[in-house]
CSV table of C-alpha atoms in Angstrom, one decimal:
chain,number,residue,atom,x,y,z
G,150,MET,CA,22.3,34.3,4.6
G,151,SER,CA,19.8,33.9,7.4
G,152,THR,CA,17.5,36.4,5.7
G,153,VAL,CA,17.7,34.5,2.5
G,154,ALA,CA,16.9,31.3,4.2
G,155,GLY,CA,13.9,32.8,6.1
G,156,GLN,CA,12.5,34.2,2.8
G,157,LEU,CA,12.8,30.9,1.1
G,158,GLY,CA,10.9,29.2,3.9
G,159,ASN,CA,8.2,31.8,4.1
G,160,PRO,CA,8.4,34.7,1.6
G,161,HIS,CA,7.1,37.9,3.1
G,162,GLY,CA,7.1,41.7,2.7
G,163,PRO,CA,8.4,43.5,-0.4
G,164,LEU,CA,11.3,41.1,-0.7
G,165,GLY,CA,8.9,38.2,-0.6
G,166,ARG,CA,7.4,39.1,-4.0
G,167,VAL,CA,10.9,39.0,-5.5
G,168,VAL,CA,11.6,35.7,-3.9
G,169,GLY,CA,8.4,34.3,-5.4
G,170,THR,CA,9.7,35.1,-8.9
G,171,VAL,CA,13.1,33.5,-8.1
G,172,LEU,CA,11.3,30.4,-6.8
G,173,ASN,CA,9.3,30.2,-10.0
G,174,ARG,CA,12.5,30.1,-12.1
G,175,GLY,CA,14.6,28.0,-9.8
G,176,ASN,CA,12.0,25.4,-9.0
G,177,ARG,CA,10.3,25.0,-12.4
G,178,PHE,CA,12.2,21.9,-13.5
G,179,LEU,CA,11.4,20.1,-10.3
G,180,ILE,CA,7.8,21.2,-10.3
G,181,ASP,CA,7.3,19.9,-13.9
G,182,ALA,CA,9.0,16.6,-13.0
G,183,SER,CA,6.8,16.3,-9.9
G,184,ILE,CA,3.6,16.9,-11.8
G,185,ASP,CA,4.6,14.3,-14.3
G,186,ALA,CA,5.4,11.8,-11.6
G,187,ALA,CA,2.1,12.6,-9.8
G,188,GLU,CA,0.3,11.5,-13.1
G,189,VAL,CA,-2.1,14.5,-12.9
G,190,ALA,CA,-5.0,13.7,-15.2
G,191,SER,CA,-7.8,15.7,-16.8
G,192,GLY,CA,-10.7,16.1,-14.4
G,193,ALA,CA,-8.6,15.3,-11.4
G,194,ALA,CA,-8.4,17.0,-8.0
G,195,ALA,CA,-4.8,18.1,-7.5
G,196,ALA,CA,-2.9,20.2,-5.0
G,197,ASP,CA,0.4,22.1,-4.8
G,198,VAL,CA,1.3,22.5,-1.1
G,199,GLY,CA,3.7,25.4,-0.6
G,200,PHE,CA,3.2,26.7,-4.1
G,201,GLY,CA,5.5,29.8,-3.7
G,202,GLY,CA,5.4,32.0,-6.8
G,203,GLY,CA,2.7,29.9,-8.3
G,204,VAL,CA,4.2,28.5,-11.5
G,205,GLY,CA,3.0,25.0,-10.6
G,206,LEU,CA,-0.6,26.2,-10.3
G,207,SER,CA,-0.6,27.2,-14.0
G,208,VAL,CA,0.7,23.8,-15.0
G,209,LEU,CA,-1.7,21.9,-12.8
G,210,LEU,CA,-4.7,24.0,-14.0
G,211,GLU,CA,-3.7,23.1,-17.6
G,212,ARG,CA,-3.4,19.4,-16.7
G,213,VAL,CA,-6.7,19.0,-14.9
G,214,GLY,CA,-8.6,21.0,-17.5
G,215,ALA,CA,-12.0,22.5,-17.2
G,216,GLU,CA,-13.5,19.7,-15.2
G,217,GLY,CA,-10.7,19.4,-12.6
G,218,THR,CA,-9.9,21.3,-9.5
G,219,VAL,CA,-6.6,22.6,-8.1
G,220,HIS,CA,-6.0,23.3,-4.5
G,221,ALA,CA,-3.3,25.8,-3.7
G,222,VAL,CA,-2.0,25.6,-0.1
G,223,GLU,CA,0.5,28.1,1.2
G,224,LEU,CA,1.7,29.7,4.5
G,225,SER,CA,2.9,33.0,3.1
G,226,ARG,CA,0.3,35.7,2.9
G,227,GLU,CA,2.2,37.4,0.2
G,228,MET,CA,2.2,34.3,-2.0
G,229,LEU,CA,-1.5,33.7,-1.2
G,230,ALA,CA,-2.4,37.3,-2.2
G,231,GLY,CA,-0.3,37.0,-5.4
G,232,ALA,CA,-2.1,33.8,-6.4
G,233,ARG,CA,-5.5,35.3,-5.7
G,234,SER,CA,-4.6,38.3,-7.8
G,235,ARG,CA,-3.1,36.3,-10.7
G,236,PHE,CA,-5.8,33.6,-10.9
G,237,THR,CA,-9.0,35.6,-10.4
G,238,ARG,CA,-10.7,34.0,-13.4
G,239,GLU,CA,-9.9,30.4,-12.3
G,240,ILE,CA,-10.9,31.1,-8.7
G,241,GLY,CA,-14.2,32.6,-9.9
G,242,GLN,CA,-14.8,29.5,-12.1
G,243,GLY,CA,-14.2,27.2,-9.1
G,244,ARG,CA,-11.3,25.6,-10.8
G,245,LEU,CA,-8.8,26.9,-8.2
G,246,ARG,CA,-9.0,27.1,-4.4
G,247,VAL,CA,-6.4,29.2,-2.7
G,248,LEU,CA,-6.0,28.1,0.9
G,249,GLU,CA,-3.9,29.2,3.9
G,250,GLY,CA,-2.3,26.1,5.5
G,251,SER,CA,0.8,24.1,6.0
G,252,LEU,CA,2.2,20.6,5.4
G,253,THR,CA,1.4,19.6,9.0
G,254,GLU,CA,-2.2,21.1,8.9
G,255,LEU,CA,-3.7,20.7,5.4
G,256,PRO,CA,-7.0,22.5,5.1
G,257,LEU,CA,-8.3,19.6,3.0
G,258,ALA,CA,-10.8,16.8,3.5
G,259,ASP,CA,-9.8,13.1,4.0
G,260,ALA,CA,-9.3,11.2,0.7
G,261,SER,CA,-10.1,14.3,-1.4
G,262,LEU,CA,-7.2,14.4,-3.9
G,263,ASP,CA,-5.9,12.4,-6.8
G,264,SER,CA,-2.5,14.1,-7.0
G,265,VAL,CA,-0.5,16.1,-4.5
G,266,ILE,CA,2.9,17.8,-5.1
G,267,THR,CA,5.1,19.7,-2.7
G,268,VAL,CA,8.5,21.0,-4.0
G,269,ASN,CA,11.4,22.2,-1.9
G,270,THR,CA,9.2,22.6,1.2
G,271,VAL,CA,10.2,19.8,3.6
G,272,TYR,CA,13.4,21.6,4.6
G,273,PHE,CA,11.3,23.8,6.8
G,274,VAL,CA,9.2,21.2,8.5
G,275,PRO,CA,10.4,19.9,11.9
G,276,GLU,CA,7.5,17.3,12.2
G,277,LEU,CA,8.2,15.2,9.1
G,278,ASP,CA,6.1,12.2,10.2
G,279,ARG,CA,3.1,14.5,10.8
G,280,ALA,CA,3.5,16.1,7.4
G,281,CYS,CA,3.7,12.7,5.6
G,282,ALA,CA,0.6,11.5,7.6
G,283,GLU,CA,-1.3,14.6,6.4
G,284,LEU,CA,-0.2,14.0,2.8
G,285,ALA,CA,-1.4,10.4,3.1
G,286,ARG,CA,-4.7,11.5,4.7
G,287,VAL,CA,-5.9,13.7,1.9
G,288,LEU,CA,-4.9,11.1,-0.8
G,289,ARG,CA,-7.6,9.0,-2.5
G,290,PRO,CA,-7.0,5.3,-2.8
G,291,ALA,CA,-5.5,5.4,-6.3
G,292,GLY,CA,-3.8,8.8,-5.7
G,293,ARG,CA,-0.1,9.8,-5.8
G,294,VAL,CA,1.8,12.3,-3.7
G,295,VAL,CA,5.2,13.6,-4.8
G,296,ILE,CA,7.8,15.3,-2.6
G,297,GLY,CA,10.4,17.0,-4.6
G,298,ILE,CA,13.8,18.1,-3.2
G,299,GLY,CA,17.2,19.3,-4.3
G,300,ASP,CA,20.1,16.8,-3.9
G,301,PRO,CA,20.8,16.9,-0.1
G,302,ASP,CA,24.6,16.6,-0.6
G,303,GLY,CA,24.6,19.5,-3.1
G,304,MET,CA,22.3,21.6,-0.9
G,305,GLU,CA,24.6,21.2,2.0
G,306,LYS,CA,27.3,23.1,0.1
G,307,MET,CA,25.1,26.2,-0.3
G,308,PRO,CA,25.8,28.9,2.2
G,309,PHE,CA,22.1,29.8,3.1
G,310,THR,CA,21.1,26.2,4.0
G,311,ALA,CA,23.1,26.4,7.2
G,312,HIS,CA,20.3,28.7,8.5
G,313,GLY,CA,17.2,26.8,9.4
G,314,PHE,CA,17.2,24.2,6.6
G,315,ARG,CA,16.7,20.5,7.5
G,316,LEU,CA,18.5,18.6,4.8
G,317,ARG,CA,17.2,15.1,5.2
G,318,PRO,CA,18.6,12.2,3.2
G,319,THR,CA,16.1,10.7,0.7
G,320,ALA,CA,16.0,7.5,2.8
G,321,GLU,CA,14.6,9.5,5.7
G,322,LEU,CA,11.8,10.9,3.5
G,323,THR,CA,11.1,7.5,2.1
G,324,ALA,CA,10.8,6.0,5.6
G,325,ALA,CA,8.4,8.7,6.8
G,326,LEU,CA,6.1,8.2,3.8
G,327,GLU,CA,6.2,4.5,4.4
G,328,ARG,CA,5.3,5.0,8.0
G,329,ALA,CA,2.3,7.0,6.7
G,330,GLY,CA,1.1,3.9,4.9
G,331,LEU,CA,2.5,4.6,1.4
G,332,THR,CA,4.6,2.6,-1.0
G,333,VAL,CA,7.5,4.8,-2.3
G,334,GLU,CA,9.3,5.1,-5.5
G,335,HIS,CA,12.5,7.2,-5.7
G,336,ARG,CA,13.5,9.0,-8.9
G,337,VAL,CA,16.5,11.2,-9.6
G,338,VAL,CA,16.0,14.2,-11.9
G,339,GLU,CA,19.4,14.9,-13.5
G,340,ARG,CA,20.2,18.6,-13.8
G,341,LYS,CA,23.4,20.6,-13.5
G,342,PRO,CA,24.6,21.9,-11.1
G,343,LEU,CA,22.1,20.4,-8.7
G,344,PRO,CA,20.0,17.3,-9.5
G,345,GLY,CA,16.6,16.8,-7.9
G,346,HIS,CA,15.0,13.9,-6.2
G,347,LEU,CA,11.3,12.8,-6.3
G,348,LEU,CA,9.8,10.6,-3.6
G,349,ILE,CA,6.6,9.3,-5.1
G,350,GLY,CA,4.1,7.8,-2.6
G,351,SER,CA,1.0,5.7,-3.4
G,352,ARG,CA,-1.3,3.5,-1.4
G,353,ALA,CA,0.3,0.2,-0.5
């Protein structure tokens, strides 16, 4: 279970590529809901932080269209390499930037993004306030950031989450975003067996 948890936090090696496919399937519903909540528009500058297998990048590229830009931020070198291989055309067109980085050190300029999503990533971040401050830093005045997570009570029952996961209640995530200067809306995404939660931050 510790191996599974480690791969989910940072997919690597031959198993990492398999994990990327699993993440695409398991996270798709929450990624789609996060992109909708972030109100990603045509021509926008958007980002997926911790994009994993990259399914969210395809959706974001479609949403921002030919005039928009998507920033793909990831720690895992395997996931970075996979995105660079899969999206060579979009990278060449300048529509997609694939960047190594983390929630606590975003390789992005201040006030550079209209929409930011990060799905099932904050479990692996010890410095939550720093991560939320970074998300707020890169957001434009009218922008929106969305943190998507699985239901903490349901996640606690899964055997692998005992190994390195930080299962924070939604109130803790809300408070951290508020400390970063954002107004927060909480939405529940109903799905069996595990619902999702969206914490949507915008400028106060």
